[in-house]
PDB file of C-alpha atoms in Angstrom:
ATOM      1  CA  MET A  25       0.103  -0.092   0.021  1.00 33.00           C
ATOM      2  CA  MET A  26       1.265   3.459  -0.909  1.00 35.00           C
ATOM      3  CA  TYR A  27       1.197   6.281   1.581  1.00 40.00           C
ATOM      4  CA  LEU A  28       1.332   9.964   1.264  1.00 42.00           C
ATOM      5  CA  SER A  29       4.671  11.534   0.266  1.00 47.00           C
ATOM      6  CA  ASN A  30       6.953  13.166   2.845  1.00 47.00           C
ATOM      7  CA  LYS A  31       5.586  16.518   1.599  1.00 54.00           C
ATOM      8  CA  LYS A  32       2.722  16.091   3.898  1.00 92.00           C
ATOM      9  CA  THR A  33       2.916  17.161   7.522  1.00 97.00           C
ATOM     10  CA  ILE A  34       1.047  15.871  10.660  1.00 98.00           C
ATOM     11  CA  MET A  35       0.550  18.209  13.549  1.00 98.00           C
ATOM     12  CA  PHE A  36      -0.128  16.280  16.837  1.00 98.00           C
ATOM     13  CA  ILE A  37      -2.105  18.470  19.224  1.00 98.00           C
ATOM     14  CA  THR A  38      -2.003  17.376  22.863  1.00 98.00           C
ATOM     15  CA  GLY A  39      -5.021  17.774  25.307  1.00 98.00           C
ATOM     16  CA  ALA A  40      -5.226  19.291  28.801  1.00 98.00           C
ATOM     17  CA  PHE A  41      -3.421  17.663  31.705  1.00 98.00           C
ATOM     18  CA  VAL A  42      -1.062  15.694  29.545  1.00 98.00           C
ATOM     19  CA  SER A  43       2.443  16.414  28.282  1.00 98.00           C
ATOM     20  CA  HIS A  44       3.155  16.679  24.508  1.00 98.00           C
ATOM     21  CA  THR A  45       5.762  13.983  25.127  1.00 97.00           C
ATOM     22  CA  CYS A  46       2.915  11.530  24.726  1.00 98.00           C
ATOM     23  CA  TRP A  47       3.234  11.521  20.928  1.00 98.00           C
ATOM     24  CA  LYS A  48       6.799  10.187  20.874  1.00 97.00           C
ATOM     25  CA  GLU A  49       5.738   6.691  19.508  1.00 98.00           C
ATOM     26  CA  TRP A  50       3.196   8.284  17.101  1.00 98.00           C
ATOM     27  CA  ILE A  51       5.898  10.529  15.646  1.00 98.00           C
ATOM     28  CA  VAL A  52       8.072   7.554  14.954  1.00 98.00           C
ATOM     29  CA  PHE A  53       5.003   5.484  13.446  1.00 98.00           C
ATOM     30  CA  PHE A  54       3.997   8.260  11.043  1.00 97.00           C
ATOM     31  CA  GLU A  55       7.461   9.439  10.002  1.00 97.00           C
ATOM     32  CA  ASN A  56       8.220   5.648   9.085  1.00 96.00           C
ATOM     33  CA  LYS A  57       5.201   6.168   6.723  1.00 96.00           C
ATOM     34  CA  GLY A  58       6.769   9.066   5.008  1.00 95.00           C
ATOM     35  CA  TYR A  59       5.096  11.936   6.913  1.00 96.00           C
ATOM     36  CA  LYS A  60       6.805  14.976   8.433  1.00 96.00           C
ATOM     37  CA  THR A  61       5.574  15.499  12.024  1.00 97.00           C
ATOM     38  CA  VAL A  62       5.427  18.255  14.623  1.00 98.00           C
ATOM     39  CA  ALA A  63       3.981  17.977  18.141  1.00 98.00           C
ATOM     40  CA  PRO A  64       4.240  21.539  19.779  1.00 98.00           C
ATOM     41  CA  PRO A  65       3.720  21.794  23.562  1.00 98.00           C
ATOM     42  CA  TRP A  66       1.160  24.201  24.772  1.00 98.00           C
ATOM     43  CA  PRO A  67       2.338  27.591  25.899  1.00 98.00           C
ATOM     44  CA  HIS A  68       4.534  27.362  28.951  1.00 98.00           C
ATOM     45  CA  LYS A  69       4.646  23.593  28.839  1.00 98.00           C
ATOM     46  CA  ASN A  70       7.947  22.879  27.073  1.00 97.00           C
ATOM     47  CA  GLU A  71       9.441  21.014  29.960  1.00 97.00           C
ATOM     48  CA  LEU A  72       9.485  17.408  31.086  1.00 97.00           C
ATOM     49  CA  PRO A  73       6.296  16.474  33.228  1.00 98.00           C
ATOM     50  CA  ALA A  74       8.239  15.913  36.365  1.00 97.00           C
ATOM     51  CA  THR A  75       9.926  19.341  35.858  1.00 98.00           C
ATOM     52  CA  LEU A  76       6.550  21.008  35.298  1.00 98.00           C
ATOM     53  CA  ARG A  77       4.965  19.405  38.243  1.00 98.00           C
ATOM     54  CA  GLN A  78       7.866  20.825  40.446  1.00 97.00           C
ATOM     55  CA  THR A  79       6.651  24.342  39.263  1.00 96.00           C
ATOM     56  CA  HIS A  80       3.075  23.807  40.452  1.00 97.00           C
ATOM     57  CA  PRO A  81       1.352  26.081  41.079  1.00 96.00           C
ATOM     58  CA  ASN A  82       2.382  27.600  37.795  1.00 96.00           C
ATOM     59  CA  SER A  83       1.149  31.071  37.279  1.00 96.00           C
ATOM     60  CA  LYS A  84       2.068  31.197  33.678  1.00 97.00           C
ATOM     61  CA  ILE A  85       0.298  27.879  32.722  1.00 98.00           C
ATOM     62  CA  ALA A  86      -2.681  29.185  34.840  1.00 97.00           C
ATOM     63  CA  LEU A  87      -3.001  31.934  32.265  1.00 97.00           C
ATOM     64  CA  ASN A  88      -3.816  29.563  29.307  1.00 98.00           C
ATOM     65  CA  ARG A  89      -7.233  29.930  27.882  1.00 97.00           C
ATOM     66  CA  LEU A  90      -8.914  28.446  24.862  1.00 98.00           C
ATOM     67  CA  ASN A  91      -8.441  31.346  22.757  1.00 98.00           C
ATOM     68  CA  THR A  92      -4.827  31.807  23.644  1.00 97.00           C
ATOM     69  CA  VAL A  93      -3.856  28.213  22.948  1.00 98.00           C
ATOM     70  CA  LEU A  94      -5.973  28.314  19.579  1.00 98.00           C
ATOM     71  CA  ASP A  95      -4.150  31.463  18.441  1.00 98.00           C
ATOM     72  CA  TYR A  96      -0.839  29.764  19.494  1.00 98.00           C
ATOM     73  CA  TYR A  97      -1.526  26.809  17.178  1.00 98.00           C
ATOM     74  CA  ILE A  98      -2.802  29.126  14.344  1.00 98.00           C
ATOM     75  CA  GLU A  99       0.603  30.987  14.590  1.00 98.00           C
ATOM     76  CA  ILE A 100       2.431  27.774  14.235  1.00 98.00           C
ATOM     77  CA  ILE A 101       0.399  26.519  11.281  1.00 98.00           C
ATOM     78  CA  ASP A 102       0.978  29.862   9.520  1.00 97.00           C
ATOM     79  CA  LYS A 103       4.595  29.174   9.544  1.00 96.00           C
ATOM     80  CA  LEU A 104       4.386  25.795   7.981  1.00 96.00           C
ATOM     81  CA  PRO A 105       4.830  25.281   4.209  1.00 93.00           C
ATOM     82  CA  GLU A 106       1.336  23.653   3.916  1.00 95.00           C
ATOM     83  CA  LYS A 107      -1.816  23.052   5.743  1.00 97.00           C
ATOM     84  CA  PRO A 108      -1.164  20.180   8.108  1.00 98.00           C
ATOM     85  CA  ILE A 109      -3.082  16.918   8.798  1.00 98.00           C
ATOM     86  CA  LEU A 110      -4.257  17.531  12.492  1.00 98.00           C
ATOM     87  CA  ILE A 111      -4.343  14.754  15.018  1.00 98.00           C
ATOM     88  CA  GLY A 112      -5.662  15.834  18.465  1.00 98.00           C
ATOM     89  CA  HIS A 113      -6.451  14.065  21.599  1.00 98.00           C
ATOM     90  CA  SER A 114      -9.118  15.146  23.976  1.00 98.00           C
ATOM     91  CA  TYR A 115      -8.892  18.888  24.314  1.00 98.00           C
ATOM     92  CA  GLY A 116      -6.701  18.723  21.359  1.00 98.00           C
ATOM     93  CA  GLY A 117      -9.550  17.163  19.529  1.00 98.00           C
ATOM     94  CA  LEU A 118     -11.692  20.287  20.142  1.00 98.00           C
ATOM     95  CA  LEU A 119      -8.734  22.416  19.055  1.00 98.00           C
ATOM     96  CA  THR A 120      -8.576  20.362  15.861  1.00 98.00           C
ATOM     97  CA  GLN A 121     -12.305  20.931  15.218  1.00 98.00           C
ATOM     98  CA  LEU A 122     -11.883  24.644  15.677  1.00 98.00           C
ATOM     99  CA  LEU A 123      -8.749  24.684  13.395  1.00 98.00           C
ATOM    100  CA  ILE A 124     -10.521  22.787  10.683  1.00 98.00           C
ATOM    101  CA  GLN A 125     -13.453  25.194  10.962  1.00 98.00           C
ATOM    102  CA  GLN A 126     -10.953  28.058  10.186  1.00 98.00           C
ATOM    103  CA  GLU A 127      -9.700  26.117   7.212  1.00 98.00           C
ATOM    104  CA  LEU A 128      -6.259  25.640   8.688  1.00 98.00           C
ATOM    105  CA  GLY A 129      -5.946  21.872   8.257  1.00 98.00           C
ATOM    106  CA  SER A 130      -5.987  19.446   5.280  1.00 97.00           C
ATOM    107  CA  ALA A 131      -7.797  16.832   7.457  1.00 98.00           C
ATOM    108  CA  GLY A 132      -8.597  16.377  11.232  1.00 98.00           C
ATOM    109  CA  ILE A 133      -8.578  13.317  13.445  1.00 98.00           C
ATOM    110  CA  CYS A 134     -10.281  13.973  16.822  1.00 98.00           C
ATOM    111  CA  MET A 135      -9.461  11.206  19.356  1.00 98.00           C
ATOM    112  CA  ASN A 136     -11.602  11.018  22.480  1.00 97.00           C
ATOM    113  CA  SER A 137     -12.323  14.608  21.739  1.00 97.00           C
ATOM    114  CA  THR A 138     -13.698  17.136  24.219  1.00 96.00           C
ATOM    115  CA  PRO A 139     -16.996  18.289  22.584  1.00 95.00           C
ATOM    116  CA  PRO A 140     -17.587  21.909  21.584  1.00 96.00           C
ATOM    117  CA  GLY A 141     -19.831  24.015  23.874  1.00 91.00           C
ATOM    118  CA  ASN A 142     -22.711  23.852  21.519  1.00 93.00           C
ATOM    119  CA  VAL A 143     -23.064  20.041  21.513  1.00 90.00           C
ATOM    120  CA  LEU A 144     -26.040  19.939  23.791  1.00 70.00           C
ATOM    121  CA  HIS A 145     -26.797  16.843  25.495  1.00 68.00           C
ATOM    122  CA  PHE A 146     -28.344  15.315  28.663  1.00 69.00           C
ATOM    123  CA  ASP A 147     -25.479  13.400  29.999  1.00 69.00           C
ATOM    124  CA  PHE A 148     -24.869  15.599  32.974  1.00 79.00           C
ATOM    125  CA  SER A 149     -21.998  13.335  34.104  1.00 84.00           C
ATOM    126  CA  PHE A 150     -19.877  15.267  31.579  1.00 87.00           C
ATOM    127  CA  TYR A 151     -20.516  18.642  33.123  1.00 87.00           C
ATOM    128  CA  LYS A 152     -19.710  17.192  36.596  1.00 89.00           C
ATOM    129  CA  THR A 153     -16.387  15.908  35.000  1.00 92.00           C
ATOM    130  CA  ILE A 154     -15.745  19.447  33.838  1.00 92.00           C
ATOM    131  CA  LEU A 155     -16.247  20.895  37.341  1.00 91.00           C
ATOM    132  CA  ASP A 156     -14.410  17.941  38.998  1.00 92.00           C
ATOM    133  CA  THR A 157     -11.354  18.531  36.966  1.00 92.00           C
ATOM    134  CA  SER A 158     -11.257  22.399  37.077  1.00 90.00           C
ATOM    135  CA  ASP A 159     -11.149  23.262  40.845  1.00 89.00           C
ATOM    136  CA  ILE A 160     -12.905  26.586  39.996  1.00 82.00           C
ATOM    137  CA  PHE A 161     -13.602  27.383  43.654  1.00 83.00           C
ATOM    138  CA  SER A 162     -10.084  28.105  44.381  1.00 88.00           C
ATOM    139  CA  SER A 163      -7.577  30.711  43.179  1.00 92.00           C
ATOM    140  CA  LYS A 164      -7.638  30.928  39.348  1.00 91.00           C
ATOM    141  CA  SER A 165      -4.072  32.350  39.366  1.00 93.00           C
ATOM    142  CA  LYS A 166      -2.740  28.967  40.298  1.00 94.00           C
ATOM    143  CA  THR A 167      -2.716  25.675  38.297  1.00 97.00           C
ATOM    144  CA  TYR A 168      -4.651  22.519  39.053  1.00 96.00           C
ATOM    145  CA  LEU A 169      -2.634  19.258  39.397  1.00 97.00           C
ATOM    146  CA  MET A 170      -4.953  16.258  38.903  1.00 97.00           C
ATOM    147  CA  PRO A 171      -4.690  13.879  41.927  1.00 97.00           C
ATOM    148  CA  PHE A 172      -3.836  10.260  41.119  1.00 98.00           C
ATOM    149  CA  LYS A 173      -7.189   8.974  42.013  1.00 97.00           C
ATOM    150  CA  LYS A 174      -8.930  11.297  39.541  1.00 97.00           C
ATOM    151  CA  TRP A 175      -6.454  10.202  36.838  1.00 98.00           C
ATOM    152  CA  GLN A 176      -7.258   6.558  37.743  1.00 97.00           C
ATOM    153  CA  TYR A 177     -10.964   7.225  37.274  1.00 97.00           C
ATOM    154  CA  TYR A 178     -11.141   9.668  34.286  1.00 97.00           C
ATOM    155  CA  PHE A 179      -8.076   8.885  32.220  1.00 98.00           C
ATOM    156  CA  SER A 180      -6.647   5.392  32.912  1.00 97.00           C
ATOM    157  CA  SER A 181      -9.697   3.331  33.875  1.00 93.00           C
ATOM    158  CA  GLN A 182      -9.292  -0.449  32.984  1.00 90.00           C
ATOM    159  CA  MET A 183      -5.589  -0.246  33.255  1.00 96.00           C
ATOM    160  CA  ALA A 184      -3.592  -2.332  35.786  1.00 96.00           C
ATOM    161  CA  PHE A 185      -2.516  -0.233  38.725  1.00 97.00           C
ATOM    162  CA  GLU A 186       1.026  -0.397  37.767  1.00 97.00           C
ATOM    163  CA  GLU A 187       0.237   1.054  34.354  1.00 97.00           C
ATOM    164  CA  GLN A 188      -1.929   3.829  35.807  1.00 98.00           C
ATOM    165  CA  LYS A 189       0.758   4.930  38.037  1.00 98.00           C
ATOM    166  CA  GLU A 190       3.289   4.889  35.237  1.00 97.00           C
ATOM    167  CA  THR A 191       1.185   6.945  32.846  1.00 98.00           C
ATOM    168  CA  TYR A 192       0.447   9.357  35.729  1.00 98.00           C
ATOM    169  CA  GLU A 193       4.099   9.870  36.642  1.00 98.00           C
ATOM    170  CA  THR A 194       5.248   9.964  32.850  1.00 98.00           C
ATOM    171  CA  PHE A 195       2.577  12.383  31.291  1.00 98.00           C
ATOM    172  CA  LEU A 196       0.638  14.328  33.965  1.00 98.00           C
ATOM    173  CA  ILE A 197       1.282  18.032  34.130  1.00 98.00           C
ATOM    174  CA  PRO A 198      -0.342  21.160  35.723  1.00 98.00           C
ATOM    175  CA  GLU A 199      -3.337  22.738  34.054  1.00 98.00           C
ATOM    176  CA  SER A 200      -5.123  25.918  33.934  1.00 97.00           C
ATOM    177  CA  LYS A 201      -8.383  25.942  36.039  1.00 95.00           C
ATOM    178  CA  LEU A 202     -10.407  27.886  33.512  1.00 94.00           C
ATOM    179  CA  ILE A 203      -9.356  26.183  30.305  1.00 96.00           C
ATOM    180  CA  MET A 204     -12.093  23.519  30.485  1.00 94.00           C
ATOM    181  CA  LEU A 205     -14.803  25.930  31.166  1.00 93.00           C
ATOM    182  CA  ASP A 206     -13.830  28.017  28.089  1.00 96.00           C
ATOM    183  CA  ILE A 207     -15.354  25.302  25.880  1.00 95.00           C
ATOM    184  CA  PHE A 208     -18.745  26.932  26.701  1.00 93.00           C
ATOM    185  CA  LYS A 209     -17.877  30.362  25.508  1.00 94.00           C
ATOM    186  CA  LYS A 210     -18.090  31.626  21.944  1.00 95.00           C
ATOM    187  CA  THR A 211     -14.706  30.534  21.058  1.00 96.00           C
ATOM    188  CA  GLY A 212     -15.511  26.976  21.799  1.00 96.00           C
ATOM    189  CA  LYS A 213     -18.396  26.616  19.322  1.00 96.00           C
ATOM    190  CA  ILE A 214     -18.516  24.932  16.007  1.00 97.00           C
ATOM    191  CA  ASP A 215     -20.707  25.872  12.921  1.00 97.00           C
ATOM    192  CA  PHE A 216     -21.853  22.307  12.038  1.00 97.00           C
ATOM    193  CA  LYS A 217     -23.412  23.304   8.759  1.00 97.00           C
ATOM    194  CA  LYS A 218     -20.169  24.847   7.346  1.00 97.00           C
ATOM    195  CA  LYS A 219     -18.246  22.867   4.647  1.00 98.00           C
ATOM    196  CA  HIS A 220     -15.015  21.438   6.039  1.00 98.00           C
ATOM    197  CA  GLU A 221     -12.022  19.326   5.200  1.00 98.00           C
ATOM    198  CA  PRO A 222     -12.383  15.519   6.001  1.00 98.00           C
ATOM    199  CA  LEU A 223     -12.815  14.746   9.907  1.00 98.00           C
ATOM    200  CA  LEU A 224     -12.488  11.374  11.712  1.00 98.00           C
ATOM    201  CA  PHE A 225     -13.737  10.962  15.118  1.00 98.00           C
ATOM    202  CA  ILE A 226     -12.228   8.130  17.330  1.00 98.00           C
ATOM    203  CA  SER A 227     -13.595   7.099  20.671  1.00 98.00           C
ATOM    204  CA  GLY A 228     -12.995   4.315  23.187  1.00 97.00           C
ATOM    205  CA  SER A 229     -15.830   2.265  24.668  1.00 97.00           C
ATOM    206  CA  LYS A 230     -14.223   2.524  28.169  1.00 96.00           C
ATOM    207  CA  ASP A 231     -13.599   6.145  28.027  1.00 97.00           C
ATOM    208  CA  VAL A 232     -14.959   7.701  31.196  1.00 95.00           C
ATOM    209  CA  PHE A 233     -13.763  11.406  30.640  1.00 96.00           C
ATOM    210  CA  THR A 234     -15.423  11.806  27.089  1.00 95.00           C
ATOM    211  CA  PRO A 235     -17.683   8.802  26.683  1.00 94.00           C
ATOM    212  CA  ALA A 236     -18.064   7.138  23.260  1.00 96.00           C
ATOM    213  CA  SER A 237     -21.738   8.260  23.300  1.00 94.00           C
ATOM    214  CA  LEU A 238     -20.652  11.896  23.519  1.00 94.00           C
ATOM    215  CA  ASN A 239     -17.982  11.444  20.906  1.00 96.00           C
ATOM    216  CA  TYR A 240     -20.731  10.005  18.594  1.00 96.00           C
ATOM    217  CA  LEU A 241     -22.992  12.879  19.294  1.00 95.00           C
ATOM    218  CA  ASN A 242     -20.243  15.303  18.318  1.00 96.00           C
ATOM    219  CA  PHE A 243     -19.627  13.468  15.171  1.00 97.00           C
ATOM    220  CA  LYS A 244     -23.457  13.337  14.253  1.00 96.00           C
ATOM    221  CA  LYS A 245     -23.809  17.154  14.646  1.00 96.00           C
ATOM    222  CA  TYR A 246     -21.950  17.713  11.460  1.00 97.00           C
ATOM    223  CA  LYS A 247     -24.681  18.365   8.749  1.00 95.00           C
ATOM    224  CA  ASN A 248     -22.701  19.405   5.552  1.00 97.00           C
ATOM    225  CA  HIS A 249     -23.471  16.732   2.995  1.00 94.00           C
ATOM    226  CA  HIS A 250     -20.522  17.798   0.869  1.00 96.00           C
ATOM    227  CA  SER A 251     -17.967  17.165   3.532  1.00 98.00           C
ATOM    228  CA  ILE A 252     -16.439  13.891   4.692  1.00 98.00           C
ATOM    229  CA  THR A 253     -17.125  13.035   8.424  1.00 98.00           C
ATOM    230  CA  CYS A 254     -16.453   9.637   9.824  1.00 98.00           C
ATOM    231  CA  TYR A 255     -16.572   7.820  13.126  1.00 98.00           C
ATOM    232  CA  LYS A 256     -14.944   4.797  14.647  1.00 98.00           C
ATOM    233  CA  GLU A 257     -15.295   3.306  18.095  1.00 98.00           C
ATOM    234  CA  PHE A 258     -12.515   0.964  19.539  1.00 97.00           C
ATOM    235  CA  THR A 259     -13.632  -1.533  22.067  1.00 95.00           C
ATOM    236  CA  ASP A 260     -12.051  -1.725  25.550  1.00 93.00           C
ATOM    237  CA  CYS A 261     -10.056   1.553  25.064  1.00 96.00           C
ATOM    238  CA  ASN A 262      -9.998   4.216  27.680  1.00 97.00           C
ATOM    239  CA  HIS A 263      -9.259   8.004  27.445  1.00 98.00           C
ATOM    240  CA  LEU A 264      -5.580   7.280  27.095  1.00 97.00           C
ATOM    241  CA  ALA A 265      -6.222   4.958  24.100  1.00 94.00           C
ATOM    242  CA  PHE A 266      -3.385   6.679  22.150  1.00 94.00           C
ATOM    243  CA  ILE A 267      -0.777   5.365  24.717  1.00 95.00           C
ATOM    244  CA  GLU A 268      -2.489   2.055  25.538  1.00 94.00           C
ATOM    245  CA  LYS A 269      -0.933  -1.209  24.526  1.00 91.00           C
ATOM    246  CA  ASN A 270      -3.017  -1.207  21.344  1.00 92.00           C
ATOM    247  CA  TRP A 271      -2.274   2.201  20.292  1.00 97.00           C
ATOM    248  CA  GLU A 272      -0.649   1.062  17.023  1.00 98.00           C
ATOM    249  CA  THR A 273      -3.990  -0.369  15.914  1.00 98.00           C
ATOM    250  CA  ILE A 274      -5.594   2.998  16.168  1.00 98.00           C
ATOM    251  CA  ALA A 275      -2.612   4.645  14.498  1.00 98.00           C
ATOM    252  CA  GLU A 276      -2.794   2.093  11.577  1.00 98.00           C
ATOM    253  CA  PHE A 277      -6.542   2.802  11.136  1.00 98.00           C
ATOM    254  CA  ILE A 278      -5.791   6.505  10.914  1.00 98.00           C
ATOM    255  CA  ALA A 279      -3.087   5.941   8.302  1.00 97.00           C
ATOM    256  CA  ASN A 280      -5.380   3.853   6.192  1.00 97.00           C
ATOM    257  CA  TRP A 281      -8.098   6.359   6.474  1.00 98.00           C
ATOM    258  CA  LEU A 282      -5.822   9.192   5.351  1.00 97.00           C
ATOM    259  CA  THR A 283      -4.827   7.156   2.248  1.00 96.00           C
ATOM    260  CA  LYS A 284      -8.472   6.760   1.386  1.00 94.00           C
ATOM    261  CA  ILE A 285      -9.456  10.610   1.617  1.00 92.00           C
ATOM    262  CA  THR A 286      -6.327  11.893  -0.428  1.00 77.00           C
TER     263      THR A 286
END
């Protein structure tokens, strides 16, 4: 099977709470298929996770908001020689949707995506999740560092305890307390009727943070019949599906999907 030439660039977009170092194996995987790759950290997060945790509470990271992170990625894309393929996880999935809406990507893959604010639904557990991982009743000038128990429940459910601990220590970083609430502002909304480049939504059946049903609802909201919008659910995958043992199965599915739309 032939893959895209190395003229194509993939930009990996990290979600909230997680270090950009999570894409290490994905970078190798897609570069071996002829892609160029970039995986920029969010503003003020270009340090190893352990180092960033030592800076908590981090006043600079605390200033990150949806609009500032979005503008940051737009600035990076503007400097690239072409519109990249965007692969975003969780909050990075929302950023992918917003960047595709602004016609800044040639295709978008949204993994376990945080839904836009105008995806109305009656699963109130998601709104509880937002509040539970924002710590909004304390100082907004300080970062939020997710406790291990919440990481176990929301991010690494179904993993063995040793894997949960390893992923927590390897990838967890401090986060802005307001970034999750920003999805409900105007900046976090999608025009689902607008024509767009191909989008693929990927969910995990064991995801607690953004359940598969919520990812499917996000996918179904797109109404432009002249645009490609696809959905795939992977069985027994949690919110960290992209670093679970079967991550390569998901990566291969994405690679095959990309060959079909180009």
